[in-house]
Coordinates of C-alpha atoms and ligand atoms in Angstrom, one line a residue:
M1 CA -218.0 -49.2 -164.8
S2 CA -218.6 -53.0 -164.9
D3 CA -217.6 -54.6 -161.4
S4 CA -216.3 -57.9 -163.0
Y5 CA -213.4 -58.5 -164.8
D6 CA -211.1 -61.2 -166.2
V7 CA -208.2 -59.8 -164.3
V8 CA -207.9 -57.1 -161.6
V9 CA -204.3 -55.8 -161.3
I10 CA -203.7 -54.3 -157.5
G11 CA -201.0 -51.6 -158.4
S12 CA -200.0 -49.5 -161.4
G13 CA -196.2 -49.6 -161.0
P14 CA -193.9 -51.0 -164.0
A15 CA -194.8 -54.4 -162.8
G16 CA -198.6 -53.8 -162.6
Y17 CA -199.3 -51.4 -165.5
V18 CA -197.3 -53.8 -167.9
A19 CA -199.1 -56.9 -166.5
A20 CA -202.5 -54.9 -166.9
I21 CA -201.9 -53.8 -170.5
R22 CA -200.5 -57.2 -171.8
A23 CA -203.2 -59.0 -170.7
A24 CA -205.6 -56.4 -172.2
Q25 CA -203.9 -57.2 -175.5
L26 CA -204.7 -60.7 -175.3
G27 CA -208.3 -60.0 -175.0
L28 CA -208.8 -60.1 -171.5
K29 CA -211.1 -57.7 -169.4
V30 CA -208.6 -56.2 -167.3
A31 CA -209.0 -53.2 -164.4
C32 CA -205.9 -51.7 -162.8
V33 CA -206.3 -50.3 -159.2
E34 CA -204.3 -47.5 -157.7
K35 CA -204.2 -45.6 -154.6
W36 CA -201.6 -43.0 -155.2
L37 CA -202.7 -39.7 -155.0
D38 CA -200.4 -36.6 -155.6
S39 CA -200.2 -33.6 -153.3
A40 CA -203.0 -32.1 -155.0
G41 CA -205.2 -35.0 -154.5
K42 CA -204.9 -36.3 -158.1
S43 CA -204.5 -39.9 -159.0
R44 CA -201.0 -41.0 -160.1
L45 CA -200.6 -44.1 -162.4
G46 CA -197.1 -45.3 -162.4
G47 CA -195.9 -46.2 -159.3
T48 CA -192.6 -45.8 -157.4
C49 CA -190.8 -46.0 -160.7
L50 CA -192.5 -43.2 -162.6
N51 CA -193.5 -40.9 -159.5
V52 CA -190.5 -41.2 -157.5
G53 CA -188.1 -43.5 -158.2
C54 CA -186.4 -44.6 -161.7
I55 CA -187.4 -41.6 -163.8
P56 CA -187.1 -38.7 -161.6
S57 CA -183.9 -40.1 -160.1
K58 CA -182.6 -40.3 -163.6
A59 CA -183.7 -36.8 -164.9
L60 CA -181.9 -35.3 -161.7
L61 CA -178.8 -37.3 -162.5
H62 CA -178.4 -36.0 -165.8
S63 CA -179.1 -32.4 -165.0
S64 CA -176.4 -32.6 -162.1
H65 CA -174.2 -34.1 -164.6
K66 CA -174.4 -31.4 -167.0
F67 CA -174.2 -28.7 -164.2
H68 CA -170.7 -30.5 -163.3
E69 CA -169.9 -30.7 -167.1
A70 CA -170.2 -26.9 -167.5
A71 CA -168.7 -26.0 -164.1
S72 CA -165.6 -28.2 -163.9
E73 CA -165.0 -30.3 -167.1
L74 CA -165.7 -28.4 -170.1
G75 CA -161.8 -26.7 -170.2
V76 CA -160.6 -29.9 -171.1
H77 CA -162.3 -29.5 -174.5
G78 CA -161.2 -25.9 -174.7
I79 CA -164.3 -24.6 -173.7
E80 CA -164.4 -21.8 -171.0
V81 CA -167.3 -21.3 -169.1
A82 CA -167.1 -18.0 -167.0
S83 CA -169.3 -19.3 -164.3
A84 CA -172.1 -21.8 -164.4
S85 CA -174.8 -21.5 -161.9
L86 CA -177.5 -23.7 -160.8
N87 CA -181.1 -23.1 -160.5
V88 CA -182.5 -25.8 -158.4
P89 CA -186.3 -25.3 -158.7
A90 CA -185.6 -25.2 -162.4
M91 CA -184.0 -28.6 -162.1
L92 CA -186.9 -29.5 -160.4
A93 CA -189.7 -28.2 -162.7
R94 CA -187.8 -30.1 -165.5
K95 CA -187.8 -33.4 -163.7
D96 CA -191.8 -33.1 -162.6
K97 CA -192.6 -32.5 -166.1
I98 CA -191.2 -35.5 -167.2
V99 CA -192.9 -37.3 -164.7
D100 CA -196.1 -35.8 -165.4
Q101 CA -195.9 -36.6 -169.1
L102 CA -194.7 -40.3 -168.4
T103 CA -197.8 -40.9 -165.5
G104 CA -199.9 -39.1 -168.0
G105 CA -198.8 -41.3 -170.7
I106 CA -199.9 -44.6 -168.5
T107 CA -203.4 -43.0 -168.5
G108 CA -203.1 -42.9 -172.2
L109 CA -201.7 -46.5 -172.6
F110 CA -204.4 -47.9 -170.7
K111 CA -207.0 -45.9 -172.9
A112 CA -205.6 -47.4 -176.1
N113 CA -205.6 -50.7 -175.0
G114 CA -208.8 -50.8 -173.1
V115 CA -207.6 -51.3 -169.3
T116 CA -210.0 -49.8 -166.7
P117 CA -208.2 -47.7 -164.1
V118 CA -209.7 -48.0 -160.8
I119 CA -208.9 -45.2 -158.2
G120 CA -208.5 -46.4 -154.7
S121 CA -206.8 -48.8 -152.2
G122 CA -207.4 -52.7 -153.1
K123 CA -207.7 -55.6 -150.8
V124 CA -207.7 -59.2 -151.8
L125 CA -210.7 -61.2 -150.1
A126 CA -211.3 -64.7 -150.4
G127 CA -213.3 -66.0 -153.3
H128 CA -212.1 -64.3 -156.1
K129 CA -212.9 -60.9 -155.0
V130 CA -211.0 -57.3 -154.3
E131 CA -212.5 -54.8 -152.0
L132 CA -212.0 -51.2 -152.9
T133 CA -212.0 -48.4 -150.5
T134 CA -211.7 -44.7 -152.0
A135 CA -210.0 -41.8 -150.6
E136 CA -213.4 -40.9 -149.2
G137 CA -213.9 -44.2 -147.3
D138 CA -216.5 -45.6 -149.7
V139 CA -216.2 -49.3 -149.9
S140 CA -217.0 -51.7 -152.9
V141 CA -216.4 -54.8 -154.5
I142 CA -215.1 -55.9 -157.8
E143 CA -215.5 -59.6 -159.1
A144 CA -211.9 -60.9 -160.5
A145 CA -211.5 -64.1 -161.9
N146 CA -207.6 -63.5 -161.9
I147 CA -206.0 -60.9 -159.3
I148 CA -202.4 -59.9 -159.8
I149 CA -200.9 -58.4 -156.8
A150 CA -198.3 -55.6 -157.6
T151 CA -198.1 -53.3 -154.7
G152 CA -194.5 -52.4 -154.6
S153 CA -192.2 -51.3 -152.0
V154 CA -192.0 -48.3 -149.9
P155 CA -188.7 -47.2 -148.1
V156 CA -187.2 -48.9 -144.9
E157 CA -187.2 -46.5 -141.8
I158 CA -184.7 -47.4 -139.1
P159 CA -185.7 -46.3 -135.5
P160 CA -182.1 -44.2 -135.0
A161 CA -183.2 -41.8 -138.0
P162 CA -186.8 -41.1 -138.0
I163 CA -187.7 -39.2 -141.3
D164 CA -189.1 -35.8 -140.5
N165 CA -189.6 -34.7 -144.4
N166 CA -187.5 -31.7 -143.7
L167 CA -184.0 -32.1 -142.3
I168 CA -184.2 -35.9 -142.5
V169 CA -185.6 -37.5 -145.7
D170 CA -186.0 -40.8 -147.6
S171 CA -185.1 -41.1 -151.1
T172 CA -188.8 -39.4 -152.3
G173 CA -187.4 -36.3 -150.0
A174 CA -184.0 -36.4 -151.4
L175 CA -185.7 -35.5 -154.9
E176 CA -187.3 -32.4 -153.6
F177 CA -184.4 -30.5 -151.8
Q178 CA -185.2 -26.8 -153.0
S179 CA -181.5 -26.1 -152.4
V180 CA -178.2 -27.5 -152.4
P181 CA -177.7 -28.5 -149.0
A182 CA -174.0 -27.4 -148.2
R183 CA -173.2 -30.8 -146.1
L184 CA -175.3 -33.7 -146.9
G185 CA -175.2 -37.1 -144.9
V186 CA -176.4 -40.2 -146.6
I187 CA -177.2 -43.4 -144.7
G188 CA -176.6 -46.3 -146.9
A189 CA -174.1 -47.0 -149.8
G190 CA -176.5 -48.9 -151.7
V191 CA -177.9 -48.2 -155.2
I192 CA -180.3 -45.5 -154.1
G193 CA -177.9 -43.6 -151.7
L194 CA -175.0 -43.4 -154.2
E195 CA -177.3 -42.3 -156.8
L196 CA -179.0 -39.6 -154.8
G197 CA -175.7 -38.8 -152.9
S198 CA -174.0 -38.4 -156.5
V199 CA -176.8 -35.8 -157.7
W200 CA -176.2 -33.5 -154.9
N201 CA -172.5 -33.9 -154.7
R202 CA -172.6 -32.9 -158.4
C203 CA -174.7 -29.9 -157.6
G204 CA -172.0 -28.9 -154.9
A205 CA -172.8 -30.4 -151.8
E206 CA -170.1 -31.7 -149.5
V207 CA -171.6 -35.5 -149.2
V208 CA -170.8 -38.0 -146.4
V209 CA -172.2 -41.8 -147.2
L210 CA -172.2 -43.8 -144.1
E211 CA -172.5 -47.8 -144.7
A212 CA -172.7 -50.4 -142.1
L213 CA -171.2 -53.0 -144.1
D214 CA -167.5 -53.5 -144.4
E215 CA -167.8 -54.2 -148.1
F216 CA -168.6 -51.8 -150.9
L217 CA -171.4 -52.8 -153.1
P218 CA -171.2 -56.7 -152.1
M219 CA -173.5 -57.7 -154.5
M220 CA -171.5 -56.4 -157.6
D221 CA -168.3 -58.1 -159.0
V222 CA -165.6 -57.5 -156.3
Q223 CA -162.9 -55.9 -158.8
I224 CA -165.8 -53.9 -160.2
A225 CA -167.0 -52.6 -156.6
R226 CA -163.4 -52.0 -155.6
E227 CA -162.8 -49.9 -159.0
S228 CA -166.0 -48.0 -158.4
K229 CA -165.6 -47.0 -154.8
K230 CA -162.1 -45.3 -156.2
I231 CA -163.8 -43.5 -158.9
L232 CA -166.7 -42.3 -156.7
S233 CA -164.4 -41.4 -154.2
G234 CA -162.1 -39.5 -156.5
Q235 CA -165.4 -37.5 -157.2
G236 CA -165.7 -36.3 -153.8
L237 CA -167.9 -38.4 -152.2
D238 CA -166.9 -39.4 -148.6
I239 CA -167.9 -43.1 -148.2
R240 CA -167.3 -44.3 -144.9
M241 CA -167.2 -48.2 -144.6
G242 CA -168.0 -50.1 -141.4
A243 CA -170.0 -47.2 -140.1
R244 CA -173.3 -47.9 -138.3
V245 CA -175.6 -44.9 -137.8
T246 CA -176.9 -45.0 -134.1
G247 CA -178.9 -41.8 -133.9
A248 CA -180.0 -38.9 -135.9
V249 CA -181.3 -35.5 -134.1
A250 CA -182.8 -32.8 -136.2
G251 CA -182.7 -29.4 -134.5
G252 CA -182.8 -25.9 -135.8
D253 CA -181.6 -26.1 -139.4
A254 CA -179.1 -29.3 -138.9
V255 CA -179.2 -32.7 -138.2
T256 CA -176.7 -34.3 -135.7
V257 CA -175.6 -37.8 -136.3
T258 CA -173.9 -40.3 -134.5
Y259 CA -172.3 -43.5 -136.0
T260 CA -170.1 -46.2 -134.5
D261 CA -167.0 -47.8 -136.4
G262 CA -164.1 -49.5 -135.9
D263 CA -162.6 -46.6 -134.1
G264 CA -165.5 -45.9 -132.0
E265 CA -168.2 -43.6 -132.0
H266 CA -168.2 -40.5 -134.0
E267 CA -170.6 -37.2 -134.6
E268 CA -171.2 -35.3 -137.7
V269 CA -173.6 -32.4 -138.4
F270 CA -175.4 -32.2 -141.8
D271 CA -177.7 -29.9 -143.4
K272 CA -179.8 -32.7 -144.6
L273 CA -179.6 -36.2 -143.9
I274 CA -180.9 -39.0 -146.7
V275 CA -181.9 -42.2 -145.3
A276 CA -181.5 -44.9 -147.9
V277 CA -181.2 -47.9 -146.2
G278 CA -183.4 -50.2 -148.7
R279 CA -187.0 -51.0 -149.5
R280 CA -189.7 -53.2 -148.1
P281 CA -192.7 -54.9 -149.5
Q282 CA -195.7 -52.8 -149.3
T283 CA -198.6 -55.2 -147.9
E284 CA -200.2 -53.0 -145.4
N285 CA -204.2 -53.8 -145.5
L286 CA -203.6 -55.6 -148.6
L287 CA -204.9 -59.4 -147.8
A288 CA -207.9 -60.6 -146.1
G289 CA -207.2 -63.0 -143.4
D290 CA -208.7 -65.9 -145.4
S291 CA -207.3 -64.8 -148.7
G292 CA -205.1 -67.8 -148.9
V293 CA -202.0 -65.6 -149.9
T294 CA -199.2 -66.1 -148.0
M295 CA -195.9 -64.0 -147.0
D296 CA -192.6 -64.8 -145.8
E297 CA -191.2 -63.5 -142.7
R298 CA -189.9 -60.4 -144.4
G299 CA -193.7 -59.5 -145.9
F300 CA -192.9 -60.5 -149.3
I301 CA -195.7 -62.8 -151.1
F302 CA -194.8 -66.2 -151.4
V303 CA -194.7 -67.0 -155.0
N304 CA -193.3 -69.9 -157.4
D305 CA -191.2 -69.4 -160.5
F306 CA -194.2 -68.5 -162.3
C307 CA -195.2 -65.8 -159.9
E308 CA -198.2 -68.1 -158.6
T309 CA -199.1 -67.5 -155.2
E310 CA -200.3 -70.3 -152.9
A311 CA -203.9 -69.4 -153.5
P312 CA -205.5 -70.4 -156.9
C313 CA -205.6 -67.7 -159.8
I314 CA -203.8 -64.9 -157.6
Y315 CA -200.6 -63.7 -158.5
A316 CA -197.8 -61.3 -157.5
V317 CA -195.2 -59.7 -159.4
G318 CA -192.5 -57.3 -158.9
D319 CA -190.8 -55.6 -155.8
I320 CA -193.7 -57.4 -153.7
V321 CA -192.3 -60.9 -154.3
R322 CA -188.7 -62.3 -154.3
G323 CA -185.9 -61.2 -156.4
P324 CA -184.0 -57.9 -157.0
M325 CA -186.2 -54.9 -156.6
L326 CA -186.0 -53.6 -160.0
A327 CA -188.6 -52.1 -162.5
H328 CA -187.4 -54.2 -165.4
K329 CA -187.6 -57.6 -163.2
G330 CA -191.2 -56.7 -162.3
S331 CA -192.6 -55.8 -165.7
E332 CA -191.4 -59.1 -167.3
E333 CA -193.1 -60.9 -164.6
G334 CA -196.0 -58.8 -165.2
V335 CA -195.9 -60.2 -168.7
M336 CA -195.3 -63.5 -167.9
V337 CA -198.2 -63.7 -165.8
A338 CA -200.5 -62.0 -168.1
E339 CA -199.6 -64.6 -170.8
R340 CA -200.2 -67.6 -168.5
I341 CA -203.4 -66.1 -167.7
A342 CA -204.3 -65.8 -171.2
G343 CA -203.2 -69.6 -171.7
K344 CA -200.0 -69.0 -173.6
H345 CA -196.9 -70.7 -172.6
A346 CA -194.3 -68.2 -171.1
E347 CA -191.6 -68.4 -168.6
M348 CA -188.9 -65.7 -167.0
N349 CA -184.8 -66.1 -167.0
Y350 CA -184.2 -64.7 -163.8
E351 CA -180.3 -65.5 -164.8
T352 CA -180.0 -62.7 -167.2
I353 CA -181.7 -59.9 -165.3
P354 CA -179.6 -56.9 -165.5
S355 CA -178.8 -54.5 -163.2
V356 CA -177.5 -50.9 -163.0
I357 CA -176.2 -48.1 -160.7
Y358 CA -176.6 -45.0 -162.8
T359 CA -173.8 -43.1 -161.2
H360 CA -171.3 -41.4 -163.6
P361 CA -169.2 -43.4 -164.7
E362 CA -172.4 -46.1 -164.7
I363 CA -172.2 -49.6 -162.8
A364 CA -174.1 -52.2 -164.5
A365 CA -173.8 -56.1 -164.3
V366 CA -175.8 -59.3 -165.6
G367 CA -174.7 -63.1 -164.4
K368 CA -172.6 -64.5 -162.1
T369 CA -169.9 -62.6 -160.0
E370 CA -166.2 -63.7 -159.9
Q371 CA -166.8 -64.7 -156.0
E372 CA -169.9 -66.3 -157.0
L373 CA -168.2 -68.4 -158.9
K374 CA -165.5 -69.2 -156.8
A375 CA -167.9 -70.0 -154.2
E376 CA -170.0 -72.4 -156.6
G377 CA -166.8 -74.0 -157.5
I378 CA -167.4 -73.3 -161.4
E379 CA -164.3 -73.1 -163.2
Y380 CA -164.2 -69.8 -165.3
K381 CA -162.1 -67.9 -167.4
S382 CA -162.1 -64.0 -167.5
G383 CA -161.2 -61.1 -169.7
V384 CA -160.8 -57.7 -168.7
F385 CA -160.4 -54.6 -170.9
P386 CA -160.0 -50.9 -169.5
F387 CA -161.5 -47.9 -170.8
A388 CA -158.1 -46.4 -170.7
A389 CA -157.1 -48.4 -174.1
S390 CA -160.4 -47.0 -175.8
G391 CA -160.3 -44.9 -178.4
R392 CA -163.6 -43.8 -178.3
A393 CA -163.4 -43.4 -174.5
L394 CA -160.5 -41.3 -174.7
A395 CA -162.2 -39.2 -177.3
I396 CA -164.9 -38.3 -175.2
N397 CA -163.0 -37.8 -172.4
D398 CA -164.8 -40.8 -170.3
S399 CA -162.2 -43.2 -169.9
Q400 CA -162.3 -44.6 -166.0
G401 CA -163.1 -48.2 -165.5
M402 CA -163.2 -51.6 -167.2
V403 CA -165.4 -54.4 -168.8
K404 CA -164.9 -57.8 -167.2
M405 CA -166.3 -60.6 -169.1
L406 CA -166.7 -64.3 -167.3
A407 CA -166.6 -67.6 -169.1
D408 CA -167.3 -71.3 -168.4
A409 CA -163.8 -72.8 -168.5
E410 CA -164.9 -75.3 -170.5
S411 CA -167.9 -74.5 -172.8
D412 CA -167.1 -70.8 -173.1
R413 CA -170.5 -69.9 -172.4
I414 CA -170.7 -66.4 -171.1
L415 CA -171.7 -66.5 -167.2
G416 CA -171.7 -62.9 -166.4
C417 CA -170.4 -59.5 -167.6
H418 CA -169.5 -56.6 -165.1
V419 CA -169.0 -53.1 -166.1
V420 CA -167.9 -49.8 -164.6
G421 CA -167.6 -47.2 -167.3
P422 CA -169.3 -44.7 -169.5
N423 CA -172.5 -46.2 -170.9
A424 CA -172.1 -49.3 -168.8
A425 CA -176.0 -50.2 -168.5
D426 CA -175.9 -50.0 -172.6
L427 CA -172.9 -52.3 -172.7
V428 CA -173.9 -55.0 -170.6
Q429 CA -177.4 -55.0 -172.5
Q430 CA -175.3 -56.1 -175.1
V431 CA -174.2 -59.2 -173.3
V432 CA -177.6 -59.8 -171.8
I433 CA -178.6 -60.5 -175.4
A434 CA -176.1 -62.8 -176.0
M435 CA -176.4 -64.8 -172.8
E436 CA -180.1 -65.0 -173.9
F437 CA -179.0 -66.9 -177.1
G438 CA -176.5 -69.0 -174.9
A439 CA -173.6 -67.3 -176.6
S440 CA -170.0 -68.0 -176.0
S441 CA -167.0 -65.1 -175.4
E442 CA -165.6 -66.5 -178.8
D443 CA -169.1 -65.6 -180.1
I444 CA -168.7 -62.2 -179.1
G445 CA -164.9 -62.1 -180.1
L446 CA -166.0 -63.3 -183.9
T447 CA -169.0 -60.4 -184.0
V448 CA -167.9 -57.2 -186.0
F449 CA -167.9 -54.1 -183.8
A450 CA -168.2 -50.8 -185.1
H451 CA -165.2 -48.4 -184.6
P452 CA -164.8 -46.4 -182.5
T453 CA -167.4 -47.4 -180.1
L454 CA -167.6 -47.9 -176.2
S455 CA -169.0 -51.3 -177.2
E456 CA -165.6 -52.2 -178.4
A457 CA -164.4 -52.5 -175.0
V458 CA -167.1 -55.5 -174.6
H459 CA -165.6 -57.1 -178.0
E460 CA -162.3 -57.1 -176.6
A461 CA -162.8 -58.3 -173.2
A462 CA -164.6 -61.2 -174.9
L463 CA -161.2 -61.6 -176.8
A464 CA -159.3 -61.3 -173.7
V465 CA -160.9 -64.0 -172.4
D466 CA -159.3 -66.5 -174.5
G467 CA -155.9 -64.1 -174.6
H468 CA -156.6 -62.8 -177.9
A469 CA -157.1 -58.9 -177.1
I470 CA -155.9 -56.5 -179.7
H471 CA -155.5 -53.2 -177.9
I472 CA -154.2 -54.4 -174.6
P473 CA -151.1 -56.8 -173.9
N474 CA -153.0 -60.2 -172.8
R475 CA -152.4 -61.8 -169.6
R476 CA -152.4 -65.4 -170.9
P477 CA -151.6 -64.8 -174.7
R478 CA -152.8 -68.0 -176.7
K479 CA -152.5 -68.7 -180.1
Ligands
FAD501 P1 -194.1 -49.7 -157.5 O1 -193.8 -49.1 -158.6 O2 -193.8 -49.2 -156.1 O3 -195.8 -49.3 -157.6 C1 -196.7 -50.3 -156.9 C2 -197.8 -49.3 -156.8 O4 -199.0 -50.3 -155.9 C3 -198.0 -48.1 -156.1 O5 -198.1 -47.1 -157.2 C4 -198.9 -48.0 -155.0 O6 -199.3 -46.6 -154.9 C5 -199.4 -48.9 -155.3 N1 -200.3 -49.9 -154.6 C6 -199.9 -50.3 -153.2 N2 -200.6 -51.1 -152.4 C7 -201.8 -50.5 -153.0 C8 -203.3 -51.1 -153.0 N3 -203.6 -51.9 -151.6 N4 -203.9 -50.6 -153.6 C9 -203.9 -49.7 -154.9 N5 -202.7 -49.7 -155.0 C10 -201.7 -50.0 -154.2 N6 -185.3 -49.7 -160.7 C11 -184.9 -49.8 -161.6 O7 -184.8 -50.7 -162.3 N7 -184.3 -49.0 -162.1 C12 -183.5 -47.6 -161.7 O8 -183.1 -47.0 -162.1 C13 -184.5 -47.5 -160.3 N8 -184.0 -46.4 -159.9 C14 -184.8 -46.0 -158.5 C15 -184.9 -45.0 -157.9 C16 -185.3 -44.5 -156.7 C17 -185.0 -43.3 -155.9 C18 -186.1 -45.6 -156.0 C19 -186.9 -45.3 -155.1 C20 -186.2 -46.7 -156.5 C21 -185.6 -47.3 -157.9 N9 -185.8 -48.6 -159.0 C22 -185.2 -48.2 -159.8 C23 -186.7 -49.3 -157.9 C24 -188.1 -49.5 -159.1 O9 -188.7 -48.2 -158.6 C25 -189.0 -50.6 -158.2 O10 -188.2 -51.9 -158.4 C26 -190.2 -50.8 -159.3 O11 -190.9 -49.2 -159.2 C27 -191.0 -51.5 -158.4 O12 -192.5 -51.8 -159.4 P2 -193.6 -52.4 -158.7 O13 -194.5 -52.0 -160.0 O14 -193.4 -53.8 -158.3 O15 -194.1 -51.4 -157.5
AMP502 P1 -179.7 -51.0 -150.6 O1 -180.7 -52.0 -149.9 O2 -179.0 -51.5 -151.8 O3 -180.6 -49.7 -150.9 O4 -178.6 -50.5 -149.3 C1 -179.0 -50.0 -148.3 C2 -177.5 -50.0 -147.3 O5 -178.0 -49.5 -146.0 C3 -177.2 -51.6 -147.0 O6 -175.9 -51.7 -147.4 C4 -177.2 -51.3 -145.5 O7 -176.0 -52.2 -145.1 C5 -177.1 -49.9 -144.9 N1 -177.6 -49.5 -143.9 C6 -178.7 -50.1 -143.3 N2 -178.7 -49.4 -142.2 C7 -177.5 -48.9 -141.7 C8 -177.3 -48.1 -140.6 N3 -178.1 -47.8 -139.5 N4 -176.2 -47.2 -140.9 C9 -175.5 -47.3 -142.0 N5 -175.8 -48.2 -143.1 C10 -176.9 -49.0 -142.6

């Protein structure tokens, strides 16, 4: 192994491995440093996303959805299932197999593209150097013309609920329950809390979600958030807003949780407790004092729009920098940085990053919410189409929710699209593409959509912006 590279990437999550591959594709000599070791001490590429994030959570969401369908939803189709039972170890084994396949796939991609994986912990030193420390404590130095920091994030811990990895777990532990807890507490009604709460709720757990804020999903469009809460509560998730957890004591085989809300102090006993109160940047032992790289007060590495840090030739991408903590956001930053290092013109459009909550139905969004447009004083028009009026949604027995499209009042340019409903992620993605091309709601209205598809709801919401929807009465019919 040579110890001098054009680019050294620290971290092999979706931000880091994508940056490394793209840089290698562009002819640069690239190494990617990764410290992640599994319980058997084997190196793992892929970061949070592949090992304990996006992929394993989606595997369990899908399995638990299948179980829930078999146990209680197929009757409507005339299919009688005598009794559906769940084999939790088999469900977890399926998830682990997918994780193994994908993390191994990154090793294959590195090989195919000529990226050198380097096992160990990386530290940025001054003067184009990365210090490498192996698990055994051996220290060496790699020379790097350019350094890309992609060290990601870790779960936030809160003093009232210390993780014991047995009864009180973070998102990683919640992917590993060996049996379905009868009563499950979740602290935090954010993306991760709702997804993991949904998994175990569908498997039969009684789930209580405690959320300190009064407003549900404040980053989502307020109308979509309200509808989502109604749907998820209808599925049995007991979501308690304004509930701030003040203590969690594990004893024997139960956790006693105390929380306060507008009515005073309360106590609940759970078999397991998931702490899902957010994630923080991973910067431990990452930067030498004279590296020249700076962080903000919350530990995010300070970068400009091009992910350049304050130090020349040192970049940072993904969860470690400002912006939404989403795998695809980090990947696109990784591509941008790799291309800029290779001398290409590249920039990133932060206005069109989609975000998705993979509950059932999914909740997805791109662009501005209605409350943001109001706050910014932007004149807008909106069109809403409920899935209850979609032939395809009824045919697949999945007709809760709606598509909401927001467009500029004057230019008609699409400003945002918000969906709670079946395949919301894929529906919003269509609008992401349209927005990238600067489309108007009329452009989508003039596009031919296959029938019967869920996508027709996007078409109808676009038509509804100007009062032309066909399959619902229009609020403001126009000629
Ligand atoms: P990470 O994926 O965190 O990777 C960072 C890597 O750097 C790690 O492998 C770490 O070991 C390594 N590292 C750190 N420090 C060092 C060092 N000093 N030396 C060497 N290596 C180091 N996002 C989505 O977009 N969609 C989803 O559906 C989704 N679901 C999620 C579900 C869960 C349960 C969780 C926890 C997260 C989910 N996310 C999802 C968020 C997503 O996983 C992150 O946004 C994404 O992984 C961030 O990518 P990253 O490359 O910046 O960092
Ligand atoms: P996210 O950052 O989207 O994963 O969401 C985490 C959620 O946890 C936020 O909505 C926080 O308000 C919530 N939260 C943080 N601390 C507490 C607490 N002590 N009790 C209840 N909810 C909390």
